[in-house]
PDB file of C-alpha atoms in Angstrom:
ATOM      1  CA  MET Q  18      32.149 -52.658  20.165  1.00 43.00           C
ATOM      2  CA  SER Q  19      28.441 -52.039  20.426  1.00 53.00           C
ATOM      3  CA  LYS Q  20      26.379 -54.820  21.962  1.00 72.00           C
ATOM      4  CA  LEU Q  21      23.146 -53.331  20.675  1.00 86.00           C
ATOM      5  CA  SER Q  22      20.847 -55.375  18.513  1.00 91.00           C
ATOM      6  CA  ILE Q  23      18.596 -53.196  16.360  1.00 97.00           C
ATOM      7  CA  PRO Q  24      16.113 -54.606  13.824  1.00 97.00           C
ATOM      8  CA  VAL Q  25      16.821 -53.571  10.225  1.00 98.00           C
ATOM      9  CA  LEU Q  26      13.590 -53.038   8.287  1.00 98.00           C
ATOM     10  CA  TYR Q  27      15.139 -52.113   4.937  1.00 98.00           C
ATOM     11  CA  GLU Q  28      18.622 -51.795   3.468  1.00 98.00           C
ATOM     12  CA  ASP Q  29      20.113 -51.042   0.062  1.00 97.00           C
ATOM     13  CA  ALA Q  30      23.395 -49.560  -1.143  1.00 97.00           C
ATOM     14  CA  GLU Q  31      22.478 -46.075   0.069  1.00 97.00           C
ATOM     15  CA  TYR Q  32      20.070 -46.318   2.996  1.00 98.00           C
ATOM     16  CA  ILE Q  33      19.310 -48.341   6.102  1.00 98.00           C
ATOM     17  CA  VAL Q  34      15.947 -48.061   7.826  1.00 98.00           C
ATOM     18  CA  ILE Q  35      15.888 -49.389  11.382  1.00 98.00           C
ATOM     19  CA  ASN Q  36      13.184 -50.019  13.961  1.00 98.00           C
ATOM     20  CA  LYS Q  37      14.573 -48.025  16.877  1.00 98.00           C
ATOM     21  CA  PRO Q  38      13.627 -49.479  20.255  1.00 97.00           C
ATOM     22  CA  ALA Q  39      12.057 -47.187  22.844  1.00 97.00           C
ATOM     23  CA  GLY Q  40      14.586 -46.025  25.425  1.00 95.00           C
ATOM     24  CA  LEU Q  41      17.506 -45.757  23.001  1.00 96.00           C
ATOM     25  CA  VAL Q  42      18.911 -42.341  22.074  1.00 94.00           C
ATOM     26  CA  VAL Q  43      19.933 -41.657  18.490  1.00 94.00           C
ATOM     27  CA  HIS Q  44      23.190 -39.850  19.207  1.00 88.00           C
ATOM     28  CA  ALA Q  45      25.175 -38.573  22.172  1.00 79.00           C
ATOM     29  CA  ASP Q  46      24.346 -35.241  23.781  1.00 71.00           C
ATOM     30  CA  GLY Q  47      27.658 -34.635  25.521  1.00 66.00           C
ATOM     31  CA  ARG Q  48      26.173 -35.235  28.965  1.00 69.00           C
ATOM     32  CA  THR Q  49      25.818 -39.002  29.137  1.00 71.00           C
ATOM     33  CA  THR Q  50      27.767 -42.050  28.021  1.00 80.00           C
ATOM     34  CA  GLU Q  51      24.838 -44.379  27.376  1.00 89.00           C
ATOM     35  CA  PRO Q  52      24.677 -46.533  24.222  1.00 92.00           C
ATOM     36  CA  THR Q  53      23.282 -44.831  21.111  1.00 94.00           C
ATOM     37  CA  VAL Q  54      22.128 -45.681  17.601  1.00 96.00           C
ATOM     38  CA  VAL Q  55      25.392 -44.119  16.404  1.00 94.00           C
ATOM     39  CA  ASP Q  56      27.353 -46.738  18.378  1.00 93.00           C
ATOM     40  CA  TRP Q  57      25.440 -49.436  16.525  1.00 96.00           C
ATOM     41  CA  ILE Q  58      26.062 -47.773  13.153  1.00 96.00           C
ATOM     42  CA  LEU Q  59      29.814 -47.579  13.723  1.00 93.00           C
ATOM     43  CA  ASP Q  60      29.819 -51.213  14.834  1.00 94.00           C
ATOM     44  CA  VAL Q  61      28.010 -52.655  11.807  1.00 94.00           C
ATOM     45  CA  HIS Q  62      29.179 -50.076   9.221  1.00 95.00           C
ATOM     46  CA  PRO Q  63      32.473 -48.523  10.383  1.00 95.00           C
ATOM     47  CA  GLU Q  64      33.035 -47.223   6.845  1.00 96.00           C
ATOM     48  CA  MET Q  65      30.200 -44.742   7.450  1.00 96.00           C
ATOM     49  CA  LYS Q  66      32.199 -42.797  10.035  1.00 93.00           C
ATOM     50  CA  GLU Q  67      32.660 -39.738   7.786  1.00 93.00           C
ATOM     51  CA  VAL Q  68      29.135 -39.678   6.330  1.00 96.00           C
ATOM     52  CA  GLY Q  69      26.902 -36.725   7.225  1.00 94.00           C
ATOM     53  CA  GLU Q  70      27.731 -33.613   9.157  1.00 90.00           C
ATOM     54  CA  PRO Q  71      28.636 -33.024  12.811  1.00 82.00           C
ATOM     55  CA  LEU Q  72      26.444 -31.186  15.292  1.00 77.00           C
ATOM     56  CA  VAL Q  73      28.126 -28.350  17.199  1.00 73.00           C
ATOM     57  CA  VAL Q  74      26.665 -27.866  20.673  1.00 67.00           C
ATOM     58  CA  ARG Q  75      27.091 -24.516  22.424  1.00 65.00           C
ATOM     59  CA  PRO Q  76      29.042 -22.963  19.501  1.00 70.00           C
ATOM     60  CA  GLY Q  77      31.566 -20.306  20.425  1.00 67.00           C
ATOM     61  CA  GLN Q  78      31.427 -21.091  24.126  1.00 72.00           C
ATOM     62  CA  GLU Q  79      34.217 -22.471  26.270  1.00 74.00           C
ATOM     63  CA  ASN Q  80      32.397 -25.790  26.594  1.00 70.00           C
ATOM     64  CA  GLU Q  81      31.668 -26.089  22.852  1.00 70.00           C
ATOM     65  CA  LEU Q  82      31.199 -29.695  21.807  1.00 73.00           C
ATOM     66  CA  THR Q  83      31.214 -31.408  18.419  1.00 76.00           C
ATOM     67  CA  ILE Q  84      28.986 -34.475  18.150  1.00 76.00           C
ATOM     68  CA  TYR Q  85      29.500 -36.812  15.211  1.00 80.00           C
ATOM     69  CA  ARG Q  86      26.366 -38.376  13.765  1.00 90.00           C
ATOM     70  CA  PRO Q  87      27.319 -40.669  10.873  1.00 94.00           C
ATOM     71  CA  GLY Q  88      24.466 -40.983   8.408  1.00 96.00           C
ATOM     72  CA  ILE Q  89      21.900 -39.377  10.721  1.00 95.00           C
ATOM     73  CA  VAL Q  90      19.575 -37.073   8.769  1.00 95.00           C
ATOM     74  CA  HIS Q  91      16.677 -36.991  11.251  1.00 94.00           C
ATOM     75  CA  ARG Q  92      16.026 -38.284  14.741  1.00 89.00           C
ATOM     76  CA  ILE Q  93      13.236 -39.461  17.001  1.00 94.00           C
ATOM     77  CA  ASP Q  94      13.052 -39.015  20.766  1.00 91.00           C
ATOM     78  CA  ARG Q  95      14.604 -41.500  23.168  1.00 93.00           C
ATOM     79  CA  ASP Q  96      11.284 -42.948  24.305  1.00 95.00           C
ATOM     80  CA  THR Q  97       9.733 -42.991  20.831  1.00 97.00           C
ATOM     81  CA  SER Q  98      10.027 -46.287  18.982  1.00 98.00           C
ATOM     82  CA  GLY Q  99       9.951 -46.911  15.264  1.00 98.00           C
ATOM     83  CA  VAL Q 100      11.380 -46.089  11.858  1.00 98.00           C
ATOM     84  CA  LEU Q 101      14.622 -44.159  11.460  1.00 98.00           C
ATOM     85  CA  VAL Q 102      16.419 -43.683   8.124  1.00 98.00           C
ATOM     86  CA  ILE Q 103      20.226 -43.669   8.007  1.00 98.00           C
ATOM     87  CA  ALA Q 104      22.215 -42.642   4.921  1.00 98.00           C
ATOM     88  CA  LYS Q 105      25.163 -44.873   4.023  1.00 98.00           C
ATOM     89  CA  THR Q 106      26.932 -42.445   1.663  1.00 97.00           C
ATOM     90  CA  GLN Q 107      27.472 -38.700   1.609  1.00 97.00           C
ATOM     91  CA  SER Q 108      25.532 -38.251  -1.631  1.00 97.00           C
ATOM     92  CA  ALA Q 109      22.594 -40.217  -0.184  1.00 97.00           C
ATOM     93  CA  PHE Q 110      22.805 -38.095   2.970  1.00 97.00           C
ATOM     94  CA  GLU Q 111      22.625 -34.819   1.035  1.00 97.00           C
ATOM     95  CA  PHE Q 112      19.771 -36.102  -1.136  1.00 98.00           C
ATOM     96  CA  LEU Q 113      17.685 -37.177   1.866  1.00 98.00           C
ATOM     97  CA  LYS Q 114      18.515 -33.999   3.786  1.00 96.00           C
ATOM     98  CA  ASP Q 115      17.115 -31.943   0.901  1.00 97.00           C
ATOM     99  CA  GLN Q 116      13.904 -33.993   0.966  1.00 97.00           C
ATOM    100  CA  PHE Q 117      13.440 -33.303   4.672  1.00 95.00           C
ATOM    101  CA  GLN Q 118      14.082 -29.598   4.178  1.00 94.00           C
ATOM    102  CA  ASP Q 119      11.595 -29.479   1.298  1.00 95.00           C
ATOM    103  CA  ARG Q 120       9.015 -31.413   3.364  1.00 93.00           C
ATOM    104  CA  GLU Q 121       8.888 -34.221   0.821  1.00 97.00           C
ATOM    105  CA  VAL Q 122       9.379 -37.006   3.367  1.00 97.00           C
ATOM    106  CA  GLU Q 123       6.111 -38.418   4.699  1.00 98.00           C
ATOM    107  CA  LYS Q 124       6.165 -39.657   8.289  1.00 97.00           C
ATOM    108  CA  THR Q 125       3.335 -41.518   9.990  1.00 98.00           C
ATOM    109  CA  TYR Q 126       3.086 -41.984  13.748  1.00 98.00           C
ATOM    110  CA  ASN Q 127       0.754 -43.920  16.012  1.00 98.00           C
ATOM    111  CA  THR Q 128      -0.028 -42.707  19.499  1.00 98.00           C
ATOM    112  CA  PHE Q 129      -2.472 -43.050  22.380  1.00 98.00           C
ATOM    113  CA  VAL Q 130      -3.917 -39.877  23.846  1.00 98.00           C
ATOM    114  CA  PHE Q 131      -6.069 -39.018  26.819  1.00 98.00           C
ATOM    115  CA  THR Q 132      -9.767 -38.383  26.021  1.00 97.00           C
ATOM    116  CA  GLU Q 133     -11.980 -39.876  23.345  1.00 97.00           C
ATOM    117  CA  VAL Q 134     -11.391 -37.376  20.578  1.00 97.00           C
ATOM    118  CA  PRO Q 135     -14.795 -36.471  19.074  1.00 96.00           C
ATOM    119  CA  GLU Q 136     -13.696 -35.742  15.490  1.00 96.00           C
ATOM    120  CA  ASP Q 137     -12.716 -38.687  13.298  1.00 98.00           C
ATOM    121  CA  GLU Q 138      -9.941 -36.625  11.762  1.00 97.00           C
ATOM    122  CA  GLY Q 139      -8.525 -33.151  11.954  1.00 97.00           C
ATOM    123  CA  MET Q 140      -5.543 -30.860  11.700  1.00 97.00           C
ATOM    124  CA  VAL Q 141      -3.580 -28.889  14.260  1.00 94.00           C
ATOM    125  CA  ASP Q 142      -2.080 -25.789  12.648  1.00 89.00           C
ATOM    126  CA  ARG Q 143      -0.299 -23.921  15.430  1.00 82.00           C
ATOM    127  CA  PRO Q 144       3.174 -22.379  15.393  1.00 76.00           C
ATOM    128  CA  ILE Q 145       5.613 -23.663  17.993  1.00 78.00           C
ATOM    129  CA  GLY Q 146       8.022 -21.674  20.168  1.00 74.00           C
ATOM    130  CA  ARG Q 147       9.877 -22.140  23.431  1.00 68.00           C
ATOM    131  CA  ASN Q 148       7.989 -22.677  26.675  1.00 66.00           C
ATOM    132  CA  LYS Q 149       8.329 -19.523  28.750  1.00 60.00           C
ATOM    133  CA  LYS Q 150       8.901 -21.414  32.015  1.00 60.00           C
ATOM    134  CA  ASP Q 151      10.975 -24.478  31.127  1.00 53.00           C
ATOM    135  CA  PHE Q 152      13.823 -24.460  28.587  1.00 52.00           C
ATOM    136  CA  ARG Q 153      13.339 -28.210  27.937  1.00 60.00           C
ATOM    137  CA  LEU Q 154       9.826 -27.697  26.624  1.00 59.00           C
ATOM    138  CA  TRP Q 155       8.209 -26.291  23.512  1.00 56.00           C
ATOM    139  CA  SER Q 156       4.796 -24.723  23.287  1.00 59.00           C
ATOM    140  CA  ALA Q 157       2.024 -24.110  20.755  1.00 65.00           C
ATOM    141  CA  GLN Q 158       0.017 -22.034  23.197  1.00 63.00           C
ATOM    142  CA  ARG Q 159      -0.154 -18.391  24.245  1.00 61.00           C
ATOM    143  CA  GLY Q 160       2.916 -17.152  26.022  1.00 56.00           C
ATOM    144  CA  ALA Q 161       5.463 -19.152  24.046  1.00 59.00           C
ATOM    145  CA  ARG Q 162       8.661 -17.192  23.593  1.00 59.00           C
ATOM    146  CA  GLY Q 163      11.316 -16.789  20.946  1.00 63.00           C
ATOM    147  CA  GLU Q 164      10.796 -17.439  17.259  1.00 66.00           C
ATOM    148  CA  MET Q 165       7.428 -19.014  16.485  1.00 67.00           C
ATOM    149  CA  ARG Q 166       7.878 -21.567  13.711  1.00 75.00           C
ATOM    150  CA  ASP Q 167       4.990 -22.856  11.631  1.00 79.00           C
ATOM    151  CA  ALA Q 168       3.874 -26.392  12.461  1.00 88.00           C
ATOM    152  CA  VAL Q 169       1.096 -28.536  11.018  1.00 91.00           C
ATOM    153  CA  THR Q 170      -0.045 -31.997  12.132  1.00 96.00           C
ATOM    154  CA  HIS Q 171      -2.817 -34.005  10.466  1.00 98.00           C
ATOM    155  CA  TYR Q 172      -4.450 -36.743  12.500  1.00 98.00           C
ATOM    156  CA  LYS Q 173      -7.021 -39.515  12.236  1.00 98.00           C
ATOM    157  CA  VAL Q 174      -8.712 -41.382  15.085  1.00 98.00           C
ATOM    158  CA  LEU Q 175      -8.366 -45.134  14.539  1.00 98.00           C
ATOM    159  CA  LYS Q 176     -10.032 -46.362  17.752  1.00 98.00           C
ATOM    160  CA  ARG Q 177     -11.678 -44.982  20.898  1.00 98.00           C
ATOM    161  CA  GLY Q 178     -12.525 -46.510  24.239  1.00 97.00           C
ATOM    162  CA  ASN Q 179     -12.324 -46.211  28.025  1.00 97.00           C
ATOM    163  CA  GLY Q 180     -11.456 -42.510  27.842  1.00 97.00           C
ATOM    164  CA  PHE Q 181      -8.590 -42.844  25.342  1.00 98.00           C
ATOM    165  CA  SER Q 182      -8.031 -42.588  21.598  1.00 98.00           C
ATOM    166  CA  PHE Q 183      -5.613 -44.436  19.328  1.00 98.00           C
ATOM    167  CA  ILE Q 184      -4.463 -41.998  16.680  1.00 98.00           C
ATOM    168  CA  GLU Q 185      -2.558 -41.862  13.420  1.00 98.00           C
ATOM    169  CA  ALA Q 186      -0.622 -38.601  13.136  1.00 98.00           C
ATOM    170  CA  LYS Q 187       1.192 -37.164  10.140  1.00 98.00           C
ATOM    171  CA  PRO Q 188       3.356 -34.119  10.860  1.00 97.00           C
ATOM    172  CA  ARG Q 189       3.810 -31.943   7.778  1.00 93.00           C
ATOM    173  CA  THR Q 190       6.610 -30.038   9.480  1.00 91.00           C
ATOM    174  CA  GLY Q 191       9.444 -31.391  11.606  1.00 86.00           C
ATOM    175  CA  ARG Q 192       9.543 -29.332  14.768  1.00 86.00           C
ATOM    176  CA  THR Q 193      11.040 -30.721  17.958  1.00 79.00           C
ATOM    177  CA  HIS Q 194       8.383 -32.571  20.006  1.00 90.00           C
ATOM    178  CA  GLN Q 195       5.797 -31.428  17.441  1.00 92.00           C
ATOM    179  CA  ILE Q 196       3.184 -34.166  17.917  1.00 95.00           C
ATOM    180  CA  ARG Q 197       3.522 -34.037  21.701  1.00 93.00           C
ATOM    181  CA  VAL Q 198       3.224 -30.246  21.757  1.00 90.00           C
ATOM    182  CA  HIS Q 199       0.311 -30.082  19.328  1.00 93.00           C
ATOM    183  CA  PHE Q 200      -1.784 -32.715  21.080  1.00 95.00           C
ATOM    184  CA  LYS Q 201      -1.222 -31.023  24.414  1.00 92.00           C
ATOM    185  CA  ALA Q 202      -2.286 -27.698  22.890  1.00 88.00           C
ATOM    186  CA  VAL Q 203      -5.655 -29.136  21.814  1.00 91.00           C
ATOM    187  CA  ASN Q 204      -6.188 -30.824  25.184  1.00 90.00           C
ATOM    188  CA  PHE Q 205      -5.545 -34.458  24.399  1.00 96.00           C
ATOM    189  CA  PRO Q 206      -1.976 -35.031  25.574  1.00 96.00           C
ATOM    190  CA  ILE Q 207      -0.095 -38.236  24.803  1.00 97.00           C
ATOM    191  CA  VAL Q 208      -0.298 -41.036  27.359  1.00 98.00           C
ATOM    192  CA  ALA Q 209       2.749 -41.384  29.642  1.00 97.00           C
ATOM    193  CA  ASP Q 210       4.385 -38.169  28.430  1.00 95.00           C
ATOM    194  CA  PRO Q 211       6.608 -37.032  31.308  1.00 91.00           C
ATOM    195  CA  LEU Q 212       7.262 -33.600  29.798  1.00 88.00           C
ATOM    196  CA  TYR Q 213       3.891 -32.526  28.459  1.00 89.00           C
ATOM    197  CA  ALA Q 214       1.510 -34.435  30.728  1.00 91.00           C
ATOM    198  CA  PRO Q 215       3.535 -34.748  33.958  1.00 88.00           C
ATOM    199  CA  LYS Q 216       0.523 -34.642  36.279  1.00 92.00           C
ATOM    200  CA  ARG Q 217      -1.350 -37.415  34.493  1.00 94.00           C
ATOM    201  CA  GLU Q 218      -0.922 -40.941  35.722  1.00 92.00           C
ATOM    202  CA  LYS Q 219       0.640 -43.387  33.298  1.00 92.00           C
ATOM    203  CA  ALA Q 220      -2.098 -45.436  31.664  1.00 97.00           C
ATOM    204  CA  LEU Q 221      -2.798 -48.361  29.327  1.00 98.00           C
ATOM    205  CA  GLY Q 222       0.223 -50.206  30.687  1.00 97.00           C
ATOM    206  CA  PHE Q 223       2.772 -47.752  29.297  1.00 98.00           C
ATOM    207  CA  ASP Q 224       5.951 -47.029  31.196  1.00 95.00           C
ATOM    208  CA  ARG Q 225       7.302 -44.937  28.315  1.00 97.00           C
ATOM    209  CA  LEU Q 226       5.971 -42.284  25.962  1.00 97.00           C
ATOM    210  CA  ALA Q 227       3.108 -43.795  23.925  1.00 98.00           C
ATOM    211  CA  LEU Q 228       4.473 -42.679  20.556  1.00 98.00           C
ATOM    212  CA  HIS Q 229       5.596 -44.930  17.702  1.00 98.00           C
ATOM    213  CA  ALA Q 230       7.044 -43.857  14.345  1.00 98.00           C
ATOM    214  CA  ARG Q 231       5.034 -46.308  12.259  1.00 98.00           C
ATOM    215  CA  ALA Q 232       6.101 -45.538   8.672  1.00 98.00           C
ATOM    216  CA  ILE Q 233       8.241 -43.330   6.486  1.00 98.00           C
ATOM    217  CA  SER Q 234       8.266 -42.639   2.736  1.00 98.00           C
ATOM    218  CA  PHE Q 235      11.131 -40.996   0.858  1.00 98.00           C
ATOM    219  CA  LYS Q 236      12.734 -41.141  -2.579  1.00 97.00           C
ATOM    220  CA  ASN Q 237      16.069 -42.618  -3.551  1.00 96.00           C
ATOM    221  CA  ARG Q 238      18.340 -40.875  -6.036  1.00 95.00           C
ATOM    222  CA  GLU Q 239      16.743 -42.775  -8.925  1.00 96.00           C
ATOM    223  CA  GLY Q 240      13.381 -41.243  -8.023  1.00 96.00           C
ATOM    224  CA  LYS Q 241      11.861 -44.445  -6.653  1.00 97.00           C
ATOM    225  CA  THR Q 242       9.662 -44.018  -3.581  1.00 98.00           C
ATOM    226  CA  ILE Q 243      10.723 -46.178  -0.650  1.00 98.00           C
ATOM    227  CA  THR Q 244       8.087 -46.809   2.026  1.00 98.00           C
ATOM    228  CA  VAL Q 245       9.006 -48.693   5.177  1.00 98.00           C
ATOM    229  CA  GLU Q 246       6.774 -49.652   8.103  1.00 98.00           C
ATOM    230  CA  ALA Q 247       7.673 -50.655  11.646  1.00 98.00           C
ATOM    231  CA  PRO Q 248       5.223 -53.103  13.255  1.00 98.00           C
ATOM    232  CA  LEU Q 249       3.426 -52.000  16.386  1.00 98.00           C
ATOM    233  CA  PRO Q 250       5.510 -52.852  19.443  1.00 98.00           C
ATOM    234  CA  GLU Q 251       4.160 -55.167  22.111  1.00 98.00           C
ATOM    235  CA  ASP Q 252       3.129 -52.391  24.499  1.00 98.00           C
ATOM    236  CA  PHE Q 253       1.030 -50.801  21.726  1.00 98.00           C
ATOM    237  CA  GLN Q 254      -0.649 -54.095  20.910  1.00 98.00           C
ATOM    238  CA  LYS Q 255      -1.554 -54.642  24.563  1.00 98.00           C
ATOM    239  CA  ALA Q 256      -2.855 -51.073  24.931  1.00 98.00           C
ATOM    240  CA  LEU Q 257      -5.092 -51.474  21.881  1.00 98.00           C
ATOM    241  CA  LYS Q 258      -6.898 -54.369  23.559  1.00 97.00           C
ATOM    242  CA  MET Q 259      -7.607 -52.147  26.569  1.00 97.00           C
ATOM    243  CA  LEU Q 260      -9.713 -49.837  24.393  1.00 97.00           C
ATOM    244  CA  ASP Q 261     -12.275 -52.585  23.688  1.00 88.00           C
TER     245      ASP Q 261
END
């Protein structure tokens, strides 16, 4: 039985929206046995076991692995906190999956970045591919390899101070690490990002990636728009005061 306690921000007959804590992975990766959001789902809603579709890792290889992800339509990184939508039924899963594929789901993030960004708002429109040196990383800069996939992030500066900016970011595409990769590409990497700003000292009191999934908007099958917000976590609130 899972001993995790995860705040539920919204729930109806078809969807649950949780406030995922930083440091918690959404589903297993086949390499570790740490607790996951999926463990929590199966604990509180065991009837959801068959909802969704499995993820096949290393297909066709001797070490092929099937990972079950009940109700999981999208994910956020381990060290990112905030809103995550989980489908409770197969029909709700398919409906939400289509919205993600059609880019009809609106996601809003908050983050702290290095440098006081001069423009009040802007857009990063740079395709993303694999980093040519490190398979764990993605890149929106010259020299990226493999398929380059379109990626667009809109952003707005909410506060500046002491060499940092507090930003609202809205990715219009859903590429892996998109916000982290885009902000690095335009030279204001995210605070405490171990992958994309490894040589920068952690700042503003963060000991984890300074990225929070603040809000999400999607439609239910009746066509009603559901918008859910996750309050700023304590480390974000403390960091905001340091920009004064």
